[in-house]
Amino acid sequence: MTTTTPARTEVELDLRLERKETLADGVVRLILKHPAGEPLPAWEPGAHIDLLLGPDLVRQYSLCGDPADRSVLQVAVLREVAGRGGSRHVHDALVEGDTVRVRGPRNHFALVDAPRYLFIAGGIGITPILPMISEAEQRGAHWRLIYGGRTRTTMAFAGQLAQTYPDRVELRPQDETGHLDLQTLLGTPQQDTAMYCCGPEPLLNAVEEACAGWPEGALHIERFVPKAREDDGPATAFEVELAQSGLTLTVPTDRSILEVVEEAGVDVLSSCQEGTCGSCETAVLAGEPDHRDSLLSERERAAGEVMFVCVSRSRSPRLVLDL
């Protein structure tokens, strides 16, 4: 008998594209609404949703609107010239009135409580930062934003941010100010400060390096492309026991846990299959995961309580998963 055991249930809705507007060079905003006007799922700053744009075209975008406004969901999408087709579809194919299937929201970039925040955004990485800034304001926390981009015309929301928060927002267009001086900005660890960064991979890597001396857990980063990992060892075969389904399966060297589990008839929610979106998060009941995702902190990796089965493997001969 085939067993179907979803790892976790998420909302999946068909929404209407209420409005599509250009925010900056190469950036459009999608405003999505329930066709019957029903309230949309609650979310918190840092959350993202999946847009199911086609059978094999699922992309993740950060929510950039107001979490208190349950009438719409808003995302901003950069046209990725060298991308895989998702942003091109959004820019060229979607028109107002279209139905867009949405899954989520989910959040692996939540805003922690802190007396101070330092936000660094690069390009379209500003999108998850926007609701964080509003939340930090509501909390009465001190915050500062450094926002970089290629040119001012490519920096979505830049004018709005600079006008609303002239004393807290620093715009750094590369053609005017050059690259961000991260060593000066981050070289001295700042106590009681939560640092949030989102943007292109070179920026994220440079920020991680510059924050090496900061307190553990101070830096929070969100990626939408897999982090290059040089410490991944060779893939070895192992067994995976599915506690809910009562199955024990062998994961060979050339296949993922996700592939093997789904082939056995156990349904696991998944999206990116790259270890970046977080949809396939699965509880680990026993064994030692070999984490190969781009989401978990070092502390979370060491705890070994959850793993992302689309990319991660096992360091022990057997894993027991809550599936």
CSV table of C-alpha atoms in Angstrom, one decimal:
chain,number,residue,atom,x,y,z
A,1,MET,CA,0.0,0.0,0.0
A,2,THR,CA,1.3,3.5,-0.9
A,3,THR,CA,1.6,5.8,2.1
A,4,THR,CA,1.4,9.6,1.6
A,5,THR,CA,2.7,11.6,4.5
A,6,PRO,CA,3.4,15.3,3.9
A,7,ALA,CA,6.3,16.6,5.9
A,8,ARG,CA,4.4,19.8,6.6
A,9,THR,CA,1.2,21.5,5.3
A,10,GLU,CA,1.4,24.9,3.7
A,11,VAL,CA,-1.3,27.1,2.2
A,12,GLU,CA,-1.6,26.9,-1.6
A,13,LEU,CA,-3.9,29.5,-3.3
A,14,ASP,CA,-4.8,30.8,-6.7
A,15,LEU,CA,-4.5,34.5,-6.5
A,16,ARG,CA,-5.3,37.3,-9.0
A,17,LEU,CA,-2.5,39.6,-10.2
A,18,GLU,CA,-4.2,42.8,-9.2
A,19,ARG,CA,-1.4,45.1,-10.3
A,20,LYS,CA,2.0,44.9,-11.9
A,21,GLU,CA,4.2,48.0,-11.8
A,22,THR,CA,7.7,48.9,-12.6
A,23,LEU,CA,9.7,50.0,-9.5
A,24,ALA,CA,13.2,50.4,-11.0
A,25,ASP,CA,15.2,49.4,-14.0
A,26,GLY,CA,14.6,45.7,-14.4
A,27,VAL,CA,12.4,45.4,-11.3
A,28,VAL,CA,8.6,44.9,-11.2
A,29,ARG,CA,6.2,44.6,-8.3
A,30,LEU,CA,3.4,42.1,-8.3
A,31,ILE,CA,0.4,42.8,-6.0
A,32,LEU,CA,-1.6,39.6,-5.6
A,33,LYS,CA,-5.2,39.4,-4.2
A,34,HIS,CA,-7.7,36.7,-3.4
A,35,PRO,CA,-10.2,36.6,-6.2
A,36,ALA,CA,-13.1,36.5,-3.7
A,37,GLY,CA,-11.5,39.2,-1.5
A,38,GLU,CA,-10.8,36.7,1.4
A,39,PRO,CA,-8.0,37.5,3.9
A,40,LEU,CA,-4.6,36.1,2.9
A,41,PRO,CA,-2.3,34.0,5.1
A,42,ALA,CA,-0.6,35.8,8.0
A,43,TRP,CA,3.1,36.3,7.6
A,44,GLU,CA,6.0,38.0,9.4
A,45,PRO,CA,9.0,40.1,8.2
A,46,GLY,CA,11.5,37.9,6.4
A,47,ALA,CA,8.9,35.5,4.9
A,48,HIS,CA,8.8,34.4,1.3
A,49,ILE,CA,6.4,32.6,-1.0
A,50,ASP,CA,6.6,30.3,-3.9
A,51,LEU,CA,5.2,31.4,-7.2
A,52,LEU,CA,4.2,28.3,-9.2
A,53,LEU,CA,4.6,29.7,-12.6
A,54,GLY,CA,4.5,26.4,-14.5
A,55,PRO,CA,4.9,22.6,-14.1
A,56,ASP,CA,8.7,22.9,-13.7
A,57,LEU,CA,8.9,26.6,-12.9
A,58,VAL,CA,8.7,27.4,-9.2
A,59,ARG,CA,10.5,30.4,-7.8
A,60,GLN,CA,10.8,31.9,-4.3
A,61,TYR,CA,10.3,35.7,-3.7
A,62,SER,CA,10.4,37.7,-0.5
A,63,LEU,CA,7.3,39.4,0.7
A,64,CYS,CA,7.8,43.1,0.7
A,65,GLY,CA,4.5,44.6,1.8
A,66,ASP,CA,2.9,45.3,5.1
A,67,PRO,CA,2.3,42.1,7.2
A,68,ALA,CA,-0.7,43.8,8.8
A,69,ASP,CA,-2.5,44.1,5.4
A,70,ARG,CA,-4.1,40.7,4.9
A,71,SER,CA,-5.8,41.9,1.7
A,72,VAL,CA,-2.8,41.5,-0.6
A,73,LEU,CA,0.7,39.9,-1.0
A,74,GLN,CA,3.4,41.8,-2.6
A,75,VAL,CA,6.7,40.7,-4.2
A,76,ALA,CA,9.3,42.5,-6.3
A,77,VAL,CA,11.1,40.6,-9.0
A,78,LEU,CA,14.4,41.4,-10.7
A,79,ARG,CA,14.8,40.4,-14.3
A,80,GLU,CA,17.7,37.9,-14.2
A,81,VAL,CA,19.3,38.1,-17.6
A,82,ALA,CA,21.3,34.9,-17.0
A,83,GLY,CA,18.6,33.3,-14.9
A,84,ARG,CA,16.7,30.0,-15.5
A,85,GLY,CA,13.5,31.6,-16.8
A,86,GLY,CA,11.4,32.4,-13.7
A,87,SER,CA,12.0,36.2,-13.7
A,88,ARG,CA,11.7,36.3,-17.5
A,89,HIS,CA,8.2,34.7,-17.2
A,90,VAL,CA,7.2,37.2,-14.5
A,91,HIS,CA,8.4,40.2,-16.5
A,92,ASP,CA,7.2,39.1,-20.0
A,93,ALA,CA,4.3,36.7,-19.6
A,94,LEU,CA,2.3,37.8,-16.5
A,95,VAL,CA,-0.3,40.5,-17.0
A,96,GLU,CA,-2.8,42.1,-14.7
A,97,GLY,CA,-5.8,39.8,-14.2
A,98,ASP,CA,-3.8,36.6,-14.5
A,99,THR,CA,-4.2,33.9,-12.0
A,100,VAL,CA,-1.0,33.0,-10.1
A,101,ARG,CA,-0.7,30.0,-7.9
A,102,VAL,CA,1.1,30.8,-4.6
A,103,ARG,CA,2.4,28.5,-1.9
A,104,GLY,CA,3.6,29.5,1.6
A,105,PRO,CA,4.4,31.7,3.3
A,106,ARG,CA,7.4,30.3,5.1
A,107,ASN,CA,10.2,32.1,7.0
A,108,HIS,CA,13.8,31.1,7.6
A,109,PHE,CA,14.9,34.8,7.9
A,110,ALA,CA,12.8,35.9,10.9
A,111,LEU,CA,13.6,39.2,12.7
A,112,VAL,CA,14.9,38.4,16.2
A,113,ASP,CA,14.4,40.7,19.1
A,114,ALA,CA,17.4,43.1,19.5
A,115,PRO,CA,17.9,46.6,20.8
A,116,ARG,CA,19.8,47.5,17.6
A,117,TYR,CA,19.7,46.3,14.0
A,118,LEU,CA,22.1,46.8,11.1
A,119,PHE,CA,20.6,46.0,7.7
A,120,ILE,CA,22.7,45.6,4.6
A,121,ALA,CA,20.9,45.1,1.3
A,122,GLY,CA,22.3,44.6,-2.2
A,123,GLY,CA,20.0,45.2,-5.2
A,124,ILE,CA,16.8,43.2,-5.0
A,125,GLY,CA,17.9,42.0,-1.6
A,126,ILE,CA,16.1,45.1,-0.2
A,127,THR,CA,12.7,43.2,-0.4
A,128,PRO,CA,12.8,41.2,2.8
A,129,ILE,CA,14.5,44.1,4.6
A,130,LEU,CA,11.5,46.5,4.0
A,131,PRO,CA,9.0,44.9,6.4
A,132,MET,CA,11.9,44.4,8.9
A,133,ILE,CA,12.5,48.1,9.0
A,134,SER,CA,8.9,48.8,9.7
A,135,GLU,CA,8.9,46.2,12.4
A,136,ALA,CA,12.1,47.6,14.0
A,137,GLU,CA,10.4,51.1,14.0
A,138,GLN,CA,7.3,49.7,15.7
A,139,ARG,CA,9.6,48.0,18.3
A,140,GLY,CA,11.3,51.3,19.0
A,141,ALA,CA,14.7,49.8,18.2
A,142,HIS,CA,17.6,51.7,16.8
A,143,TRP,CA,18.4,50.6,13.2
A,144,ARG,CA,20.5,51.6,10.2
A,145,LEU,CA,20.3,50.5,6.6
A,146,ILE,CA,23.1,50.4,4.1
A,147,TYR,CA,21.6,49.9,0.6
A,148,GLY,CA,23.9,49.3,-2.3
A,149,GLY,CA,23.1,48.8,-6.0
A,150,ARG,CA,24.7,49.2,-9.4
A,151,THR,CA,23.0,52.6,-10.1
A,152,ARG,CA,20.3,54.6,-8.4
A,153,THR,CA,17.9,53.7,-11.2
A,154,THR,CA,18.2,50.0,-10.4
A,155,MET,CA,17.6,50.4,-6.7
A,156,ALA,CA,13.9,49.7,-6.0
A,157,PHE,CA,12.3,51.6,-3.1
A,158,ALA,CA,15.5,53.8,-2.7
A,159,GLY,CA,13.7,57.1,-3.0
A,160,GLN,CA,10.9,56.1,-0.6
A,161,LEU,CA,13.4,54.9,2.0
A,162,ALA,CA,15.7,57.9,1.8
A,163,GLN,CA,12.7,60.3,2.1
A,164,THR,CA,11.0,58.5,4.9
A,165,TYR,CA,14.2,57.8,7.0
A,166,PRO,CA,16.8,60.3,5.9
A,167,ASP,CA,18.9,59.9,9.0
A,168,ARG,CA,19.0,56.1,9.0
A,169,VAL,CA,19.3,55.1,5.4
A,170,GLU,CA,22.5,55.3,3.4
A,171,LEU,CA,22.2,54.7,-0.4
A,172,ARG,CA,25.4,53.5,-2.0
A,173,PRO,CA,25.1,53.3,-5.8
A,174,GLN,CA,28.2,51.6,-7.0
A,175,ASP,CA,28.7,54.0,-9.9
A,176,GLU,CA,28.7,56.9,-7.5
A,177,THR,CA,30.4,55.5,-4.3
A,178,GLY,CA,32.2,52.3,-5.4
A,179,HIS,CA,32.0,49.0,-3.6
A,180,LEU,CA,30.8,49.0,0.0
A,181,ASP,CA,33.7,49.3,2.5
A,182,LEU,CA,32.7,46.3,4.6
A,183,GLN,CA,35.8,46.2,6.7
A,184,THR,CA,35.2,49.7,7.9
A,185,LEU,CA,31.5,49.0,8.4
A,186,LEU,CA,31.8,45.6,10.0
A,187,GLY,CA,35.4,45.2,11.1
A,188,THR,CA,34.6,46.2,14.7
A,189,PRO,CA,31.9,43.9,16.2
A,190,GLN,CA,28.9,45.8,17.5
A,191,GLN,CA,27.4,44.5,20.7
A,192,ASP,CA,23.6,44.0,21.1
A,193,THR,CA,23.2,44.3,17.3
A,194,ALA,CA,21.4,41.9,15.0
A,195,MET,CA,22.8,42.2,11.5
A,196,TYR,CA,20.6,41.2,8.5
A,197,CYS,CA,21.9,40.9,5.0
A,198,CYS,CA,20.3,39.9,1.7
A,199,GLY,CA,21.7,40.4,-1.8
A,200,PRO,CA,23.9,38.9,-4.4
A,201,GLU,CA,26.2,36.0,-3.4
A,202,PRO,CA,29.5,38.0,-3.6
A,203,LEU,CA,28.1,40.5,-1.1
A,204,LEU,CA,26.9,37.8,1.2
A,205,ASN,CA,30.3,36.1,1.2
A,206,ALA,CA,32.1,39.3,1.8
A,207,VAL,CA,29.7,40.2,4.7
A,208,GLU,CA,30.3,36.7,6.3
A,209,GLU,CA,34.0,37.2,6.1
A,210,ALA,CA,33.9,40.7,7.5
A,211,CYS,CA,31.6,39.5,10.4
A,212,ALA,CA,33.9,36.7,11.5
A,213,GLY,CA,34.7,38.4,14.8
A,214,TRP,CA,31.1,39.3,15.6
A,215,PRO,CA,29.2,37.4,18.4
A,216,GLU,CA,27.8,34.1,17.4
A,217,GLY,CA,24.3,34.4,16.0
A,218,ALA,CA,24.6,38.1,15.3
A,219,LEU,CA,24.6,37.7,11.6
A,220,HIS,CA,21.5,36.6,9.7
A,221,ILE,CA,21.7,36.0,5.9
A,222,GLU,CA,19.2,34.9,3.3
A,223,ARG,CA,20.2,33.2,0.1
A,224,PHE,CA,18.2,32.3,-2.9
A,225,VAL,CA,21.1,30.5,-4.7
A,226,PRO,CA,23.0,27.6,-3.0
A,227,LYS,CA,26.1,28.6,-1.1
A,228,ALA,CA,29.3,27.2,-2.5
A,229,ARG,CA,30.5,24.5,0.0
A,230,GLU,CA,34.0,23.3,-0.1
A,231,ASP,CA,33.7,21.0,2.9
A,232,ASP,CA,31.2,18.6,1.5
A,233,GLY,CA,32.7,15.1,1.5
A,234,PRO,CA,32.0,12.4,-0.9
A,235,ALA,CA,28.4,11.1,-1.1
A,236,THR,CA,28.1,7.7,0.6
A,237,ALA,CA,25.1,5.4,0.7
A,238,PHE,CA,23.1,5.1,3.9
A,239,GLU,CA,19.7,4.0,5.2
A,240,VAL,CA,16.8,6.2,6.1
A,241,GLU,CA,14.0,5.1,8.4
A,242,LEU,CA,10.7,6.9,8.0
A,243,ALA,CA,9.2,6.8,11.5
A,244,GLN,CA,5.6,7.7,10.5
A,245,SER,CA,5.5,5.5,7.3
A,246,GLY,CA,7.2,2.5,8.8
A,247,LEU,CA,9.6,2.3,5.8
A,248,THR,CA,13.4,1.8,5.7
A,249,LEU,CA,15.0,2.9,2.5
A,250,THR,CA,18.5,2.9,1.1
A,251,VAL,CA,19.8,6.2,-0.3
A,252,PRO,CA,22.5,5.5,-2.9
A,253,THR,CA,25.4,7.7,-3.6
A,254,ASP,CA,23.8,9.3,-6.7
A,255,ARG,CA,20.4,10.1,-5.3
A,256,SER,CA,18.9,12.4,-2.7
A,257,ILE,CA,16.8,11.5,0.3
A,258,LEU,CA,14.0,13.4,-1.3
A,259,GLU,CA,14.1,11.4,-4.5
A,260,VAL,CA,14.2,8.1,-2.7
A,261,VAL,CA,11.4,8.9,-0.3
A,262,GLU,CA,9.1,10.3,-3.0
A,263,GLU,CA,9.8,7.2,-5.2
A,264,ALA,CA,8.6,5.1,-2.2
A,265,GLY,CA,5.3,6.9,-2.3
A,266,VAL,CA,5.8,9.3,0.6
A,267,ASP,CA,5.0,12.8,-0.3
A,268,VAL,CA,7.3,15.5,0.9
A,269,LEU,CA,6.7,19.2,0.3
A,270,SER,CA,9.6,20.6,-1.8
A,271,SER,CA,10.3,23.4,-4.1
A,272,CYS,CA,13.8,24.7,-4.9
A,273,GLN,CA,15.6,21.3,-4.6
A,274,GLU,CA,18.8,23.3,-3.9
A,275,GLY,CA,18.6,23.7,-0.1
A,276,THR,CA,17.6,27.4,-0.2
A,277,CYS,CA,13.8,27.7,0.2
A,278,GLY,CA,13.3,25.6,3.3
A,279,SER,CA,10.1,23.8,2.1
A,280,CYS,CA,11.4,20.3,2.7
A,281,GLU,CA,12.5,20.9,6.3
A,282,THR,CA,12.2,17.6,8.1
A,283,ALA,CA,12.7,16.6,11.8
A,284,VAL,CA,15.5,14.3,12.6
A,285,LEU,CA,14.7,11.7,15.3
A,286,ALA,CA,18.0,9.8,15.3
A,287,GLY,CA,21.3,9.8,13.4
A,288,GLU,CA,23.7,12.5,12.4
A,289,PRO,CA,22.8,14.6,9.3
A,290,ASP,CA,25.4,15.8,6.8
A,291,HIS,CA,24.0,19.3,6.3
A,292,ARG,CA,24.5,20.6,2.8
A,293,ASP,CA,21.9,23.4,2.7
A,294,SER,CA,22.3,27.1,2.6
A,295,LEU,CA,19.9,27.9,5.5
A,296,LEU,CA,20.9,26.5,8.9
A,297,SER,CA,23.2,28.3,11.2
A,298,GLU,CA,26.2,26.5,12.7
A,299,ARG,CA,24.4,26.2,15.9
A,300,GLU,CA,21.4,24.6,14.2
A,301,ARG,CA,23.6,22.3,12.2
A,302,ALA,CA,25.3,21.1,15.4
A,303,ALA,CA,21.9,20.5,17.1
A,304,GLY,CA,21.0,18.1,14.3
A,305,GLU,CA,17.2,18.5,15.0
A,306,VAL,CA,16.1,19.2,11.4
A,307,MET,CA,17.5,18.8,7.9
A,308,PHE,CA,16.6,19.7,4.3
A,309,VAL,CA,16.2,16.4,2.5
A,310,CYS,CA,16.6,17.8,-1.0
A,311,VAL,CA,20.4,18.2,-0.6
A,312,SER,CA,21.6,17.0,2.8
A,313,ARG,CA,22.8,13.5,3.5
A,314,SER,CA,23.9,11.4,6.5
A,315,ARG,CA,27.2,11.1,8.4
A,316,SER,CA,25.8,8.0,10.2
A,317,PRO,CA,24.9,4.7,8.6
A,318,ARG,CA,21.2,5.3,9.4
A,319,LEU,CA,19.0,8.3,9.8
A,320,VAL,CA,15.5,8.2,11.4
A,321,LEU,CA,13.2,11.0,10.0
A,322,ASP,CA,9.8,12.1,11.1
A,323,LEU,CA,8.2,11.2,7.7
